[in-house]
Amino acid sequence: MKPVLKGHLMVLFCVLVWGVTFVSTKILLDFRSPVEIALDRFVLAYALLFLMHPVLKKPQWREELYFCGLGLFGVTLYFLTENIALQYTQASSVGLLVSSAPLLTAFFAHFTTHDEKLSLRLIVGSLIALAGVALVMFNGSVILKLNPLGDILALSAGAAWAIYCLLLKRAGQRYGYLFLTRQVFFYGIVTLLPAAWIMGYRVDLALWLNPLQGGNMLFLGVIASALCFVAWNKALGIIGAVKASNYIYLIPMVTMLTAIVILGERITAVGAAGAAMILLGVYYAEHGFKWPAAKY
């Protein structure tokens, strides 16, 4: 298999899995708190990666700072805000709002890099997507009588993931993808510990004996975290961050379909219109619209 094709397939696999994680987490929230779900899944993922790659290395202190930043934004801030958001709003809405990450990445890159500046197309696409975000939030907070705090937290999760992607571009890959991901998880666990202490983390070994709870935790820890993070980080090195980020737009559709089938969530016409505008906006921002030339 050609490396580029392999990279695209790895990214596609990741977004399909991550689209389901919103529903899986929503199910677990009936039994565990947001911080407990986040900490449990990444302790499991870190243990698995350490068994796969037990080699200890000594990165430079600047590299350790990047690893710490990646763990803070890509694990602690992203998953805490996402998991808490799922307590207040639908899984499908959270998936949609988190998909704003590519646009937020572009905005952040405009102010932090020299080679990725905002264009008129990006600005117009962002305004379309922003209107869609407003409709999704209206769908949740007015029609379904849900707290808009969940929508704000979901957008915050998208911002945290955007910063993670920017830091990942600068972190380098000289230690390999397994070690990089393992370090990200390590610092994610370290930065999660204060939140776990504040929010009253509790150990629940009985969780793993319950097929529903244990199965979802294994899915989140082994497949969605350990396997997908390694695949995502490796794919970014093959096809680049921009092309990989385009696949994030598929996550809302996967989440919405899964939430309708498994959770029985209701999508109103307003929510559907907002979803269409978000996808339209992010697609136009990245690709624009090319009309076929008329033939006479």
CSV table of C-alpha atoms in Angstrom, one decimal:
chain,number,residue,atom,x,y,z
A,1,MET,CA,0.0,0.0,0.0
A,2,LYS,CA,1.3,3.5,-0.9
A,3,PRO,CA,2.2,5.6,2.2
A,4,VAL,CA,-0.1,8.4,1.2
A,5,LEU,CA,-3.1,6.1,0.8
A,6,LYS,CA,-2.2,4.4,4.1
A,7,GLY,CA,-2.1,7.9,5.8
A,8,HIS,CA,-5.6,8.7,4.5
A,9,LEU,CA,-7.0,5.4,5.6
A,10,MET,CA,-5.5,5.8,9.1
A,11,VAL,CA,-7.1,9.2,9.4
A,12,LEU,CA,-10.4,8.0,8.1
A,13,PHE,CA,-10.3,5.1,10.7
A,14,CYS,CA,-9.6,7.6,13.5
A,15,VAL,CA,-12.5,10.0,12.7
A,16,LEU,CA,-15.0,7.1,12.3
A,17,VAL,CA,-14.0,5.8,15.8
A,18,TRP,CA,-13.9,9.3,17.3
A,19,GLY,CA,-17.4,10.0,15.9
A,20,VAL,CA,-18.7,7.1,18.0
A,21,THR,CA,-16.8,8.1,21.2
A,22,PHE,CA,-19.3,11.0,21.9
A,23,VAL,CA,-22.1,8.4,22.2
A,24,SER,CA,-19.9,6.0,24.2
A,25,THR,CA,-18.9,8.7,26.7
A,26,LYS,CA,-22.6,9.8,26.9
A,27,ILE,CA,-23.5,6.3,28.0
A,28,LEU,CA,-20.7,6.2,30.6
A,29,LEU,CA,-21.8,9.5,32.1
A,30,ASP,CA,-24.7,7.7,33.7
A,31,PHE,CA,-22.1,5.8,35.9
A,32,ARG,CA,-18.9,8.0,36.0
A,33,SER,CA,-18.1,11.7,36.2
A,34,PRO,CA,-16.4,13.5,33.3
A,35,VAL,CA,-13.0,13.5,35.0
A,36,GLU,CA,-13.2,9.9,36.0
A,37,ILE,CA,-13.9,8.8,32.4
A,38,ALA,CA,-11.1,10.9,31.1
A,39,LEU,CA,-8.5,9.8,33.7
A,40,ASP,CA,-9.5,6.1,33.5
A,41,ARG,CA,-9.3,5.9,29.7
A,42,PHE,CA,-5.9,7.6,29.5
A,43,VAL,CA,-4.4,5.6,32.4
A,44,LEU,CA,-5.4,2.5,30.5
A,45,ALA,CA,-4.1,3.9,27.2
A,46,TYR,CA,-0.8,4.9,28.8
A,47,ALA,CA,-0.3,1.5,30.4
A,48,LEU,CA,-1.0,-0.2,27.0
A,49,LEU,CA,1.5,2.0,25.2
A,50,PHE,CA,4.2,1.5,27.9
A,51,LEU,CA,3.8,-2.2,27.4
A,52,MET,CA,4.2,-1.8,23.7
A,53,HIS,CA,7.1,0.6,23.9
A,54,PRO,CA,8.8,0.4,27.4
A,55,VAL,CA,12.0,2.2,26.2
A,56,LEU,CA,12.9,5.2,28.4
A,57,LYS,CA,14.4,8.2,26.6
A,58,LYS,CA,15.6,11.6,27.8
A,59,PRO,CA,14.2,14.4,25.6
A,60,GLN,CA,15.6,17.9,25.9
A,61,TRP,CA,13.7,20.2,28.3
A,62,ARG,CA,12.2,22.2,25.5
A,63,GLU,CA,10.8,19.0,24.0
A,64,GLU,CA,9.4,18.1,27.4
A,65,LEU,CA,7.6,21.4,27.5
A,66,TYR,CA,6.0,20.6,24.1
A,67,PHE,CA,4.9,17.2,25.4
A,68,CYS,CA,3.4,18.8,28.5
A,69,GLY,CA,1.6,21.3,26.3
A,70,LEU,CA,0.3,18.5,24.1
A,71,GLY,CA,-0.9,16.6,27.2
A,72,LEU,CA,-2.6,19.7,28.7
A,73,PHE,CA,-4.5,20.8,25.6
A,74,GLY,CA,-4.9,17.4,23.7
A,75,VAL,CA,-5.9,15.4,26.8
A,76,THR,CA,-6.9,17.4,29.9
A,77,LEU,CA,-8.6,20.5,28.5
A,78,TYR,CA,-10.0,18.8,25.4
A,79,PHE,CA,-11.5,15.8,27.1
A,80,LEU,CA,-12.7,17.6,30.3
A,81,THR,CA,-14.6,20.2,28.3
A,82,GLU,CA,-15.9,17.6,25.9
A,83,ASN,CA,-17.1,15.2,28.6
A,84,ILE,CA,-18.6,18.0,30.7
A,85,ALA,CA,-20.4,19.3,27.6
A,86,LEU,CA,-22.0,15.9,27.1
A,87,GLN,CA,-23.7,16.3,30.5
A,88,TYR,CA,-25.6,19.4,29.3
A,89,THR,CA,-26.3,18.8,25.6
A,90,GLN,CA,-26.8,16.1,23.0
A,91,ALA,CA,-23.9,14.0,21.7
A,92,SER,CA,-24.7,15.0,18.2
A,93,SER,CA,-24.5,18.8,19.0
A,94,VAL,CA,-21.2,18.3,20.8
A,95,GLY,CA,-19.8,16.4,17.8
A,96,LEU,CA,-20.9,19.3,15.5
A,97,LEU,CA,-19.4,22.0,17.6
A,98,VAL,CA,-16.1,20.3,18.2
A,99,SER,CA,-15.8,20.0,14.5
A,100,SER,CA,-15.0,23.7,14.4
A,101,ALA,CA,-11.4,22.7,15.4
A,102,PRO,CA,-10.0,23.0,11.8
A,103,LEU,CA,-11.3,26.6,11.4
A,104,LEU,CA,-10.1,27.5,14.9
A,105,THR,CA,-6.7,26.0,13.9
A,106,ALA,CA,-6.6,28.2,10.9
A,107,PHE,CA,-7.4,31.3,13.0
A,108,PHE,CA,-4.8,30.5,15.6
A,109,ALA,CA,-2.2,29.7,12.9
A,110,HIS,CA,-2.7,33.2,11.4
A,111,PHE,CA,-1.4,34.8,14.5
A,112,THR,CA,1.2,32.3,15.5
A,113,THR,CA,2.8,31.3,12.2
A,114,HIS,CA,4.3,33.1,9.2
A,115,ASP,CA,3.1,30.7,6.4
A,116,GLU,CA,-0.6,30.2,7.2
A,117,LYS,CA,-2.5,33.4,6.9
A,118,LEU,CA,-6.2,34.1,6.7
A,119,SER,CA,-7.8,34.5,3.3
A,120,LEU,CA,-11.1,36.0,2.3
A,121,ARG,CA,-12.4,32.5,1.5
A,122,LEU,CA,-11.6,31.4,5.0
A,123,ILE,CA,-13.3,34.4,6.5
A,124,VAL,CA,-16.5,33.9,4.5
A,125,GLY,CA,-16.5,30.2,5.3
A,126,SER,CA,-16.0,30.9,8.9
A,127,LEU,CA,-18.9,33.3,9.0
A,128,ILE,CA,-21.2,30.6,7.4
A,129,ALA,CA,-20.0,28.0,9.9
A,130,LEU,CA,-20.5,30.5,12.8
A,131,ALA,CA,-24.1,31.0,11.7
A,132,GLY,CA,-24.5,27.3,11.8
A,133,VAL,CA,-23.0,27.1,15.3
A,134,ALA,CA,-25.6,29.7,16.4
A,135,LEU,CA,-28.4,27.5,15.0
A,136,VAL,CA,-27.1,24.4,16.7
A,137,MET,CA,-26.9,26.3,20.0
A,138,PHE,CA,-30.4,27.6,19.4
A,139,ASN,CA,-31.6,24.1,18.7
A,140,GLY,CA,-30.2,22.9,22.0
A,141,SER,CA,-30.9,25.8,24.4
A,142,VAL,CA,-34.3,26.9,23.1
A,143,ILE,CA,-36.1,24.1,21.3
A,144,LEU,CA,-34.8,21.2,23.5
A,145,LYS,CA,-34.6,23.3,26.6
A,146,LEU,CA,-31.0,22.4,27.3
A,147,ASN,CA,-28.3,24.5,29.0
A,148,PRO,CA,-26.2,26.5,26.4
A,149,LEU,CA,-23.2,25.9,28.7
A,150,GLY,CA,-22.8,22.6,27.0
A,151,ASP,CA,-22.4,24.3,23.6
A,152,ILE,CA,-19.9,26.7,24.9
A,153,LEU,CA,-17.8,23.9,26.5
A,154,ALA,CA,-18.0,22.0,23.2
A,155,LEU,CA,-16.6,25.0,21.3
A,156,SER,CA,-13.9,25.3,24.0
A,157,ALA,CA,-13.0,21.6,23.3
A,158,GLY,CA,-12.6,22.5,19.6
A,159,ALA,CA,-10.3,25.3,20.6
A,160,ALA,CA,-8.2,23.0,22.8
A,161,TRP,CA,-7.8,20.5,19.9
A,162,ALA,CA,-6.8,23.3,17.6
A,163,ILE,CA,-4.0,24.3,19.9
A,164,TYR,CA,-3.0,20.6,20.2
A,165,CYS,CA,-2.6,20.3,16.5
A,166,LEU,CA,-0.5,23.5,16.2
A,167,LEU,CA,1.8,22.2,19.0
A,168,LEU,CA,2.0,18.8,17.4
A,169,LYS,CA,3.3,20.4,14.2
A,170,ARG,CA,6.2,21.8,16.2
A,171,ALA,CA,6.9,18.9,18.5
A,172,GLY,CA,8.9,16.9,16.0
A,173,GLN,CA,8.9,13.1,15.5
A,174,ARG,CA,12.5,12.2,16.2
A,175,TYR,CA,11.5,9.9,19.1
A,176,GLY,CA,8.9,8.0,17.1
A,177,TYR,CA,5.1,8.1,17.2
A,178,LEU,CA,4.7,5.6,20.0
A,179,PHE,CA,7.0,7.5,22.4
A,180,LEU,CA,5.4,10.8,21.4
A,181,THR,CA,1.9,9.6,22.1
A,182,ARG,CA,3.0,7.9,25.3
A,183,GLN,CA,4.5,11.2,26.6
A,184,VAL,CA,1.4,13.1,25.6
A,185,PHE,CA,-0.7,10.7,27.6
A,186,PHE,CA,1.7,10.9,30.6
A,187,TYR,CA,1.5,14.6,30.8
A,188,GLY,CA,-2.3,14.4,30.2
A,189,ILE,CA,-2.6,12.2,33.2
A,190,VAL,CA,-0.4,14.5,35.3
A,191,THR,CA,-2.4,17.6,34.4
A,192,LEU,CA,-5.7,15.7,35.0
A,193,LEU,CA,-4.7,14.9,38.6
A,194,PRO,CA,-5.5,18.3,40.1
A,195,ALA,CA,-9.0,18.3,38.4
A,196,ALA,CA,-9.5,14.7,39.6
A,197,TRP,CA,-8.7,15.7,43.2
A,198,ILE,CA,-11.0,18.8,43.0
A,199,MET,CA,-13.8,16.9,41.4
A,200,GLY,CA,-13.6,14.0,43.9
A,201,TYR,CA,-12.3,11.2,41.7
A,202,ARG,CA,-13.2,7.7,43.0
A,203,VAL,CA,-11.8,4.3,42.1
A,204,ASP,CA,-14.5,1.9,40.9
A,205,LEU,CA,-13.1,-1.5,40.0
A,206,ALA,CA,-16.6,-2.9,39.6
A,207,LEU,CA,-17.0,-0.8,36.5
A,208,TRP,CA,-14.7,-3.2,34.6
A,209,LEU,CA,-16.9,-6.2,35.5
A,210,ASN,CA,-20.0,-4.7,34.0
A,211,PRO,CA,-20.2,-5.5,30.3
A,212,LEU,CA,-21.7,-2.1,29.3
A,213,GLN,CA,-19.4,0.1,31.4
A,214,GLY,CA,-16.2,-2.0,30.9
A,215,GLY,CA,-16.8,-2.5,27.2
A,216,ASN,CA,-17.2,1.3,26.7
A,217,MET,CA,-14.1,2.0,28.8
A,218,LEU,CA,-12.0,-0.5,26.8
A,219,PHE,CA,-13.3,1.0,23.6
A,220,LEU,CA,-12.3,4.5,24.7
A,221,GLY,CA,-9.0,3.6,26.2
A,222,VAL,CA,-7.6,0.9,23.8
A,223,ILE,CA,-9.1,1.8,20.5
A,224,ALA,CA,-10.1,5.5,20.6
A,225,SER,CA,-7.1,6.6,22.7
A,226,ALA,CA,-4.0,4.3,22.4
A,227,LEU,CA,-4.6,3.1,18.8
A,228,CYS,CA,-6.2,6.2,17.2
A,229,PHE,CA,-3.8,8.7,18.8
A,230,VAL,CA,-0.8,6.8,17.4
A,231,ALA,CA,-2.4,6.4,14.0
A,232,TRP,CA,-3.4,10.1,13.9
A,233,ASN,CA,0.0,11.4,14.9
A,234,LYS,CA,1.6,9.1,12.3
A,235,ALA,CA,-0.8,10.1,9.6
A,236,LEU,CA,-0.1,13.8,10.2
A,237,GLY,CA,3.5,13.0,9.4
A,238,ILE,CA,2.5,11.4,6.1
A,239,ILE,CA,-0.2,13.6,4.6
A,240,GLY,CA,0.1,16.8,6.7
A,241,ALA,CA,-2.0,18.5,9.3
A,242,VAL,CA,-4.3,20.3,6.8
A,243,LYS,CA,-5.4,17.3,4.8
A,244,ALA,CA,-5.8,15.2,8.0
A,245,SER,CA,-7.9,17.9,9.6
A,246,ASN,CA,-10.3,17.9,6.7
A,247,TYR,CA,-11.5,14.5,7.8
A,248,ILE,CA,-12.7,16.0,11.1
A,249,TYR,CA,-15.7,17.2,9.2
A,250,LEU,CA,-17.0,13.6,9.0
A,251,ILE,CA,-17.1,13.3,12.8
A,252,PRO,CA,-20.5,15.2,13.2
A,253,MET,CA,-22.2,12.9,10.7
A,254,VAL,CA,-20.9,9.8,12.4
A,255,THR,CA,-21.9,11.1,15.8
A,256,MET,CA,-25.3,12.2,14.7
A,257,LEU,CA,-26.2,8.9,13.1
A,258,THR,CA,-24.8,6.9,16.1
A,259,ALA,CA,-26.7,9.1,18.6
A,260,ILE,CA,-30.0,8.7,16.7
A,261,VAL,CA,-29.6,4.9,16.5
A,262,ILE,CA,-28.2,4.2,20.0
A,263,LEU,CA,-29.4,7.1,22.2
A,264,GLY,CA,-32.6,8.0,20.3
A,265,GLU,CA,-31.7,11.6,20.1
A,266,ARG,CA,-34.0,13.9,18.2
A,267,ILE,CA,-32.6,16.3,15.5
A,268,THR,CA,-34.9,19.2,14.7
A,269,ALA,CA,-35.0,21.1,11.4
A,270,VAL,CA,-33.2,24.0,13.1
A,271,GLY,CA,-30.4,21.6,14.3
A,272,ALA,CA,-30.2,20.0,10.9
A,273,ALA,CA,-29.9,23.4,9.1
A,274,GLY,CA,-27.2,24.4,11.5
A,275,ALA,CA,-25.3,21.2,10.8
A,276,ALA,CA,-25.5,21.7,7.1
A,277,MET,CA,-24.2,25.3,7.5
A,278,ILE,CA,-21.3,24.2,9.6
A,279,LEU,CA,-20.3,21.6,7.1
A,280,LEU,CA,-20.9,24.1,4.2
A,281,GLY,CA,-18.8,26.8,5.9
A,282,VAL,CA,-15.8,24.6,6.7
A,283,TYR,CA,-15.8,23.0,3.3
A,284,TYR,CA,-15.9,26.4,1.5
A,285,ALA,CA,-13.2,27.7,3.8
A,286,GLU,CA,-10.9,24.9,2.8
A,287,HIS,CA,-11.8,24.3,-0.9
A,288,GLY,CA,-14.2,27.0,-2.1
A,289,PHE,CA,-16.8,26.3,-4.8
A,290,LYS,CA,-15.7,25.4,-8.3
A,291,TRP,CA,-18.5,25.6,-10.9
A,292,PRO,CA,-18.0,23.5,-14.0
A,293,ALA,CA,-17.3,25.6,-17.1
A,294,ALA,CA,-20.1,25.9,-19.6
A,295,LYS,CA,-19.8,24.1,-22.9
A,296,TYR,CA,-21.4,25.4,-26.1
